[in-house]
Amino acid sequence: RGISLALPAELNGYPGPAHSLELADELGLSAEQRSKTQALFDQMQQEAKALGEEVILAERDLDRLFRDKRVVPESLAFATSRAAAAQGRLRESHLRYHLAMMAVLSPGQVAEYNRLRGY
């Protein structure tokens, strides 16, 4: 699942909302923690969908330049920069929600999350 956009966070002890919900019982999340985590997950999903659409559109435009044989160095530079920026915004979004989870979970829960996830 996913394309590892938040791997730096995962590998360095920053839990994500999706896996925190999957592990809610094992982590002993309170009702308030579950609610906050679900809200973060829902916000992340909504944001990621919109940003993902930007990535798809930018990649489609890049593909179209080549398909239509209209690509020149200037249009290539613009199109690849646009696609990279969209991908960067999507990745930043995912990482931001991992950061936000640090305010929801206790240090013990973070440690248990990392143990359960194998980090």
PDB file of N, CA and C in Angstrom, residues 32-93:
ATOM      1  N   GLU A  32     -10.262   9.473  22.893  1.00  0.00           N
ATOM      2  CA  GLU A  32      -9.852  10.790  22.399  1.00  0.00           C
ATOM      3  C   GLU A  32      -8.719  10.663  21.376  1.00  0.00           C
ATOM      4  N   GLN A  33      -7.766   9.783  21.648  1.00  0.00           N
ATOM      5  CA  GLN A  33      -6.664   9.573  20.700  1.00  0.00           C
ATOM      6  C   GLN A  33      -7.177   8.985  19.389  1.00  0.00           C
ATOM      7  N   ARG A  34      -8.104   8.061  19.475  1.00  0.00           N
ATOM      8  CA  ARG A  34      -8.680   7.479  18.252  1.00  0.00           C
ATOM      9  C   ARG A  34      -9.382   8.551  17.431  1.00  0.00           C
ATOM     10  N   SER A  35     -10.130   9.405  18.118  1.00  0.00           N
ATOM     11  CA  SER A  35     -10.858  10.463  17.433  1.00  0.00           C
ATOM     12  C   SER A  35      -9.895  11.440  16.755  1.00  0.00           C
ATOM     13  N   LYS A  36      -8.860  11.853  17.462  1.00  0.00           N
ATOM     14  CA  LYS A  36      -7.870  12.769  16.887  1.00  0.00           C
ATOM     15  C   LYS A  36      -7.136  12.118  15.714  1.00  0.00           C
ATOM     16  N   THR A  37      -6.792  10.844  15.880  1.00  0.00           N
ATOM     17  CA  THR A  37      -6.081  10.132  14.815  1.00  0.00           C
ATOM     18  C   THR A  37      -6.962   9.972  13.590  1.00  0.00           C
ATOM     19  N   GLN A  38      -8.230   9.646  13.801  1.00  0.00           N
ATOM     20  CA  GLN A  38      -9.164   9.509  12.681  1.00  0.00           C
ATOM     21  C   GLN A  38      -9.330  10.843  11.967  1.00  0.00           C
ATOM     22  N   ALA A  39      -9.411  11.926  12.731  1.00  0.00           N
ATOM     23  CA  ALA A  39      -9.549  13.249  12.119  1.00  0.00           C
ATOM     24  C   ALA A  39      -8.312  13.585  11.278  1.00  0.00           C
ATOM     25  N   LEU A  40      -7.128  13.298  11.801  1.00  0.00           N
ATOM     26  CA  LEU A  40      -5.912  13.532  11.034  1.00  0.00           C
ATOM     27  C   LEU A  40      -5.890  12.684   9.772  1.00  0.00           C
ATOM     28  N   PHE A  41      -6.279  11.423   9.897  1.00  0.00           N
ATOM     29  CA  PHE A  41      -6.306  10.529   8.742  1.00  0.00           C
ATOM     30  C   PHE A  41      -7.278  11.061   7.679  1.00  0.00           C
ATOM     31  N   ASP A  42      -8.457  11.466   8.107  1.00  0.00           N
ATOM     32  CA  ASP A  42      -9.453  11.979   7.158  1.00  0.00           C
ATOM     33  C   ASP A  42      -8.953  13.238   6.458  1.00  0.00           C
ATOM     34  N   GLN A  43      -8.338  14.139   7.211  1.00  0.00           N
ATOM     35  CA  GLN A  43      -7.782  15.358   6.618  1.00  0.00           C
ATOM     36  C   GLN A  43      -6.679  15.009   5.626  1.00  0.00           C
ATOM     37  N   MET A  44      -5.805  14.063   6.027  1.00  0.00           N
ATOM     38  CA  MET A  44      -4.706  13.658   5.159  1.00  0.00           C
ATOM     39  C   MET A  44      -5.245  13.065   3.858  1.00  0.00           C
ATOM     40  N   GLN A  45      -6.237  12.221   3.951  1.00  0.00           N
ATOM     41  CA  GLN A  45      -6.823  11.603   2.764  1.00  0.00           C
ATOM     42  C   GLN A  45      -7.388  12.652   1.813  1.00  0.00           C
ATOM     43  N   GLN A  46      -8.119  13.585   2.362  1.00  0.00           N
ATOM     44  CA  GLN A  46      -8.731  14.633   1.535  1.00  0.00           C
ATOM     45  C   GLN A  46      -7.647  15.472   0.858  1.00  0.00           C
ATOM     46  N   GLU A  47      -6.643  15.855   1.627  1.00  0.00           N
ATOM     47  CA  GLU A  47      -5.549  16.659   1.082  1.00  0.00           C
ATOM     48  C   GLU A  47      -4.760  15.867   0.041  1.00  0.00           C
ATOM     49  N   ALA A  48      -4.485  14.603   0.346  1.00  0.00           N
ATOM     50  CA  ALA A  48      -3.692  13.768  -0.564  1.00  0.00           C
ATOM     51  C   ALA A  48      -4.418  13.533  -1.885  1.00  0.00           C
ATOM     52  N   LYS A  49      -5.718  13.395  -1.851  1.00  0.00           N
ATOM     53  CA  LYS A  49      -6.471  13.205  -3.096  1.00  0.00           C
ATOM     54  C   LYS A  49      -6.341  14.420  -4.002  1.00  0.00           C
ATOM     55  N   ALA A  50      -6.491  15.587  -3.420  1.00  0.00           N
ATOM     56  CA  ALA A  50      -6.381  16.817  -4.220  1.00  0.00           C
ATOM     57  C   ALA A  50      -4.964  16.982  -4.758  1.00  0.00           C
ATOM     58  N   LEU A  51      -3.976  16.748  -3.907  1.00  0.00           N
ATOM     59  CA  LEU A  51      -2.588  16.876  -4.344  1.00  0.00           C
ATOM     60  C   LEU A  51      -2.215  15.789  -5.345  1.00  0.00           C
ATOM     61  N   GLY A  52      -2.751  14.604  -5.162  1.00  0.00           N
ATOM     62  CA  GLY A  52      -2.509  13.516  -6.109  1.00  0.00           C
ATOM     63  C   GLY A  52      -3.045  13.843  -7.491  1.00  0.00           C
ATOM     64  N   GLU A  53      -4.187  14.513  -7.526  1.00  0.00           N
ATOM     65  CA  GLU A  53      -4.734  14.932  -8.817  1.00  0.00           C
ATOM     66  C   GLU A  53      -3.808  15.936  -9.504  1.00  0.00           C
ATOM     67  N   GLU A  54      -3.180  16.814  -8.723  1.00  0.00           N
ATOM     68  CA  GLU A  54      -2.211  17.752  -9.296  1.00  0.00           C
ATOM     69  C   GLU A  54      -1.022  17.000  -9.913  1.00  0.00           C
ATOM     70  N   VAL A  55      -0.563  15.964  -9.214  1.00  0.00           N
ATOM     71  CA  VAL A  55       0.553  15.156  -9.731  1.00  0.00           C
ATOM     72  C   VAL A  55       0.151  14.504 -11.046  1.00  0.00           C
ATOM     73  N   ILE A  56      -1.024  13.924 -11.081  1.00  0.00           N
ATOM     74  CA  ILE A  56      -1.503  13.241 -12.289  1.00  0.00           C
ATOM     75  C   ILE A  56      -1.620  14.219 -13.453  1.00  0.00           C
ATOM     76  N   LEU A  57      -2.169  15.382 -13.198  1.00  0.00           N
ATOM     77  CA  LEU A  57      -2.301  16.386 -14.273  1.00  0.00           C
ATOM     78  C   LEU A  57      -0.938  16.842 -14.781  1.00  0.00           C
ATOM     79  N   ALA A  58      -0.005  17.065 -13.868  1.00  0.00           N
ATOM     80  CA  ALA A  58       1.334  17.498 -14.284  1.00  0.00           C
ATOM     81  C   ALA A  58       2.026  16.408 -15.089  1.00  0.00           C
ATOM     82  N   GLU A  59       1.886  15.167 -14.674  1.00  0.00           N
ATOM     83  CA  GLU A  59       2.492  14.055 -15.412  1.00  0.00           C
ATOM     84  C   GLU A  59       1.822  13.861 -16.765  1.00  0.00           C
ATOM     85  N   ARG A  60       0.519  14.077 -16.812  1.00  0.00           N
ATOM     86  CA  ARG A  60      -0.214  13.977 -18.079  1.00  0.00           C
ATOM     87  C   ARG A  60       0.267  15.029 -19.063  1.00  0.00           C
ATOM     88  N   ASP A  61       0.491  16.248 -18.562  1.00  0.00           N
ATOM     89  CA  ASP A  61       0.993  17.322 -19.424  1.00  0.00           C
ATOM     90  C   ASP A  61       2.392  16.997 -19.942  1.00  0.00           C
ATOM     91  N   LEU A  62       3.224  16.449 -19.093  1.00  0.00           N
ATOM     92  CA  LEU A  62       4.570  16.060 -19.514  1.00  0.00           C
ATOM     93  C   LEU A  62       4.500  14.975 -20.587  1.00  0.00           C
ATOM     94  N   ASP A  63       3.671  14.000 -20.365  1.00  0.00           N
ATOM     95  CA  ASP A  63       3.490  12.930 -21.344  1.00  0.00           C
ATOM     96  C   ASP A  63       2.982  13.493 -22.678  1.00  0.00           C
ATOM     97  N   ARG A  64       2.048  14.424 -22.591  1.00  0.00           N
ATOM     98  CA  ARG A  64       1.450  15.004 -23.797  1.00  0.00           C
ATOM     99  C   ARG A  64       2.504  15.748 -24.638  1.00  0.00           C
ATOM    100  N   LEU A  65       3.439  16.408 -23.981  1.00  0.00           N
ATOM    101  CA  LEU A  65       4.512  17.086 -24.726  1.00  0.00           C
ATOM    102  C   LEU A  65       5.272  16.106 -25.614  1.00  0.00           C
ATOM    103  N   PHE A  66       5.570  14.955 -25.063  1.00  0.00           N
ATOM    104  CA  PHE A  66       6.289  13.946 -25.842  1.00  0.00           C
ATOM    105  C   PHE A  66       5.390  13.287 -26.881  1.00  0.00           C
ATOM    106  N   ARG A  67       4.172  12.953 -26.466  1.00  0.00           N
ATOM    107  CA  ARG A  67       3.238  12.294 -27.382  1.00  0.00           C
ATOM    108  C   ARG A  67       2.964  13.151 -28.609  1.00  0.00           C
ATOM    109  N   ASP A  68       2.791  14.449 -28.385  1.00  0.00           N
ATOM    110  CA  ASP A  68       2.475  15.366 -29.482  1.00  0.00           C
ATOM    111  C   ASP A  68       3.715  15.893 -30.195  1.00  0.00           C
ATOM    112  N   LYS A  69       4.877  15.385 -29.783  1.00  0.00           N
ATOM    113  CA  LYS A  69       6.152  15.797 -30.403  1.00  0.00           C
ATOM    114  C   LYS A  69       6.347  17.310 -30.338  1.00  0.00           C
ATOM    115  N   ARG A  70       5.925  17.911 -29.198  1.00  0.00           N
ATOM    116  CA  ARG A  70       6.053  19.350 -29.005  1.00  0.00           C
ATOM    117  C   ARG A  70       7.111  19.698 -27.961  1.00  0.00           C
ATOM    118  N   VAL A  71       7.798  18.718 -27.477  1.00  0.00           N
ATOM    119  CA  VAL A  71       8.742  18.967 -26.398  1.00  0.00           C
ATOM    120  C   VAL A  71      10.012  19.652 -26.915  1.00  0.00           C
ATOM    121  N   VAL A  72      10.389  20.691 -26.219  1.00  0.00           N
ATOM    122  CA  VAL A  72      11.649  21.400 -26.470  1.00  0.00           C
ATOM    123  C   VAL A  72      12.287  21.602 -25.097  1.00  0.00           C
ATOM    124  N   PRO A  73      13.554  21.934 -25.048  1.00  0.00           N
ATOM    125  CA  PRO A  73      14.204  22.051 -23.737  1.00  0.00           C
ATOM    126  C   PRO A  73      13.450  22.942 -22.735  1.00  0.00           C
ATOM    127  N   GLU A  74      12.918  24.050 -23.178  1.00  0.00           N
ATOM    128  CA  GLU A  74      12.225  24.961 -22.271  1.00  0.00           C
ATOM    129  C   GLU A  74      10.930  24.353 -21.732  1.00  0.00           C
ATOM    130  N   SER A  75      10.145  23.733 -22.609  1.00  0.00           N
ATOM    131  CA  SER A  75       8.888  23.131 -22.145  1.00  0.00           C
ATOM    132  C   SER A  75       9.167  21.909 -21.279  1.00  0.00           C
ATOM    133  N   LEU A  76      10.236  21.202 -21.589  1.00  0.00           N
ATOM    134  CA  LEU A  76      10.627  20.051 -20.766  1.00  0.00           C
ATOM    135  C   LEU A  76      11.005  20.514 -19.362  1.00  0.00           C
ATOM    136  N   ALA A  77      11.804  21.563 -19.264  1.00  0.00           N
ATOM    137  CA  ALA A  77      12.207  22.084 -17.955  1.00  0.00           C
ATOM    138  C   ALA A  77      10.988  22.527 -17.147  1.00  0.00           C
ATOM    139  N   PHE A  78      10.077  23.235 -17.803  1.00  0.00           N
ATOM    140  CA  PHE A  78       8.877  23.707 -17.107  1.00  0.00           C
ATOM    141  C   PHE A  78       8.011  22.538 -16.644  1.00  0.00           C
ATOM    142  N   ALA A  79       7.763  21.596 -17.531  1.00  0.00           N
ATOM    143  CA  ALA A  79       6.864  20.476 -17.213  1.00  0.00           C
ATOM    144  C   ALA A  79       7.442  19.573 -16.126  1.00  0.00           C
ATOM    145  N   THR A  80       8.731  19.293 -16.189  1.00  0.00           N
ATOM    146  CA  THR A  80       9.323  18.427 -15.155  1.00  0.00           C
ATOM    147  C   THR A  80       9.379  19.150 -13.813  1.00  0.00           C
ATOM    148  N   SER A  81       9.638  20.442 -13.820  1.00  0.00           N
ATOM    149  CA  SER A  81       9.644  21.207 -12.566  1.00  0.00           C
ATOM    150  C   SER A  81       8.248  21.233 -11.946  1.00  0.00           C
ATOM    151  N   ARG A  82       7.258  21.396 -12.794  1.00  0.00           N
ATOM    152  CA  ARG A  82       5.872  21.412 -12.308  1.00  0.00           C
ATOM    153  C   ARG A  82       5.486  20.061 -11.705  1.00  0.00           C
ATOM    154  N   ALA A  83       5.866  18.973 -12.365  1.00  0.00           N
ATOM    155  CA  ALA A  83       5.561  17.637 -11.848  1.00  0.00           C
ATOM    156  C   ALA A  83       6.306  17.372 -10.545  1.00  0.00           C
ATOM    157  N   ALA A  84       7.563  17.770 -10.488  1.00  0.00           N
ATOM    158  CA  ALA A  84       8.347  17.560  -9.279  1.00  0.00           C
ATOM    159  C   ALA A  84       7.793  18.367  -8.111  1.00  0.00           C
ATOM    160  N   ALA A  85       7.377  19.589  -8.370  1.00  0.00           N
ATOM    161  CA  ALA A  85       6.807  20.418  -7.315  1.00  0.00           C
ATOM    162  C   ALA A  85       5.504  19.812  -6.788  1.00  0.00           C
ATOM    163  N   ALA A  86       4.688  19.295  -7.670  1.00  0.00           N
ATOM    164  CA  ALA A  86       3.438  18.653  -7.249  1.00  0.00           C
ATOM    165  C   ALA A  86       3.736  17.417  -6.407  1.00  0.00           C
ATOM    166  N   GLN A  87       4.690  16.625  -6.832  1.00  0.00           N
ATOM    167  CA  GLN A  87       5.086  15.435  -6.070  1.00  0.00           C
ATOM    168  C   GLN A  87       5.624  15.856  -4.701  1.00  0.00           C
ATOM    169  N   GLY A  88       6.389  16.927  -4.656  1.00  0.00           N
ATOM    170  CA  GLY A  88       6.933  17.418  -3.393  1.00  0.00           C
ATOM    171  C   GLY A  88       5.844  17.873  -2.435  1.00  0.00           C
ATOM    172  N   ARG A  89       4.820  18.548  -2.948  1.00  0.00           N
ATOM    173  CA  ARG A  89       3.710  18.977  -2.095  1.00  0.00           C
ATOM    174  C   ARG A  89       2.962  17.770  -1.540  1.00  0.00           C
ATOM    175  N   LEU A  90       2.782  16.744  -2.353  1.00  0.00           N
ATOM    176  CA  LEU A  90       2.115  15.531  -1.889  1.00  0.00           C
ATOM    177  C   LEU A  90       2.930  14.853  -0.786  1.00  0.00           C
ATOM    178  N   ARG A  91       4.225  14.759  -0.987  1.00  0.00           N
ATOM    179  CA  ARG A  91       5.087  14.120   0.004  1.00  0.00           C
ATOM    180  C   ARG A  91       5.118  14.926   1.301  1.00  0.00           C
ATOM    181  N   GLU A  92       5.235  16.237   1.183  1.00  0.00           N
ATOM    182  CA  GLU A  92       5.242  17.094   2.372  1.00  0.00           C
ATOM    183  C   GLU A  92       3.956  16.914   3.167  1.00  0.00           C
ATOM    184  N   SER A  93       2.854  16.780   2.486  1.00  0.00           N
ATOM    185  CA  SER A  93       1.575  16.573   3.153  1.00  0.00           C
ATOM    186  C   SER A  93       1.607  15.296   3.988  1.00  0.00           C
TER     187      SER A  93
END
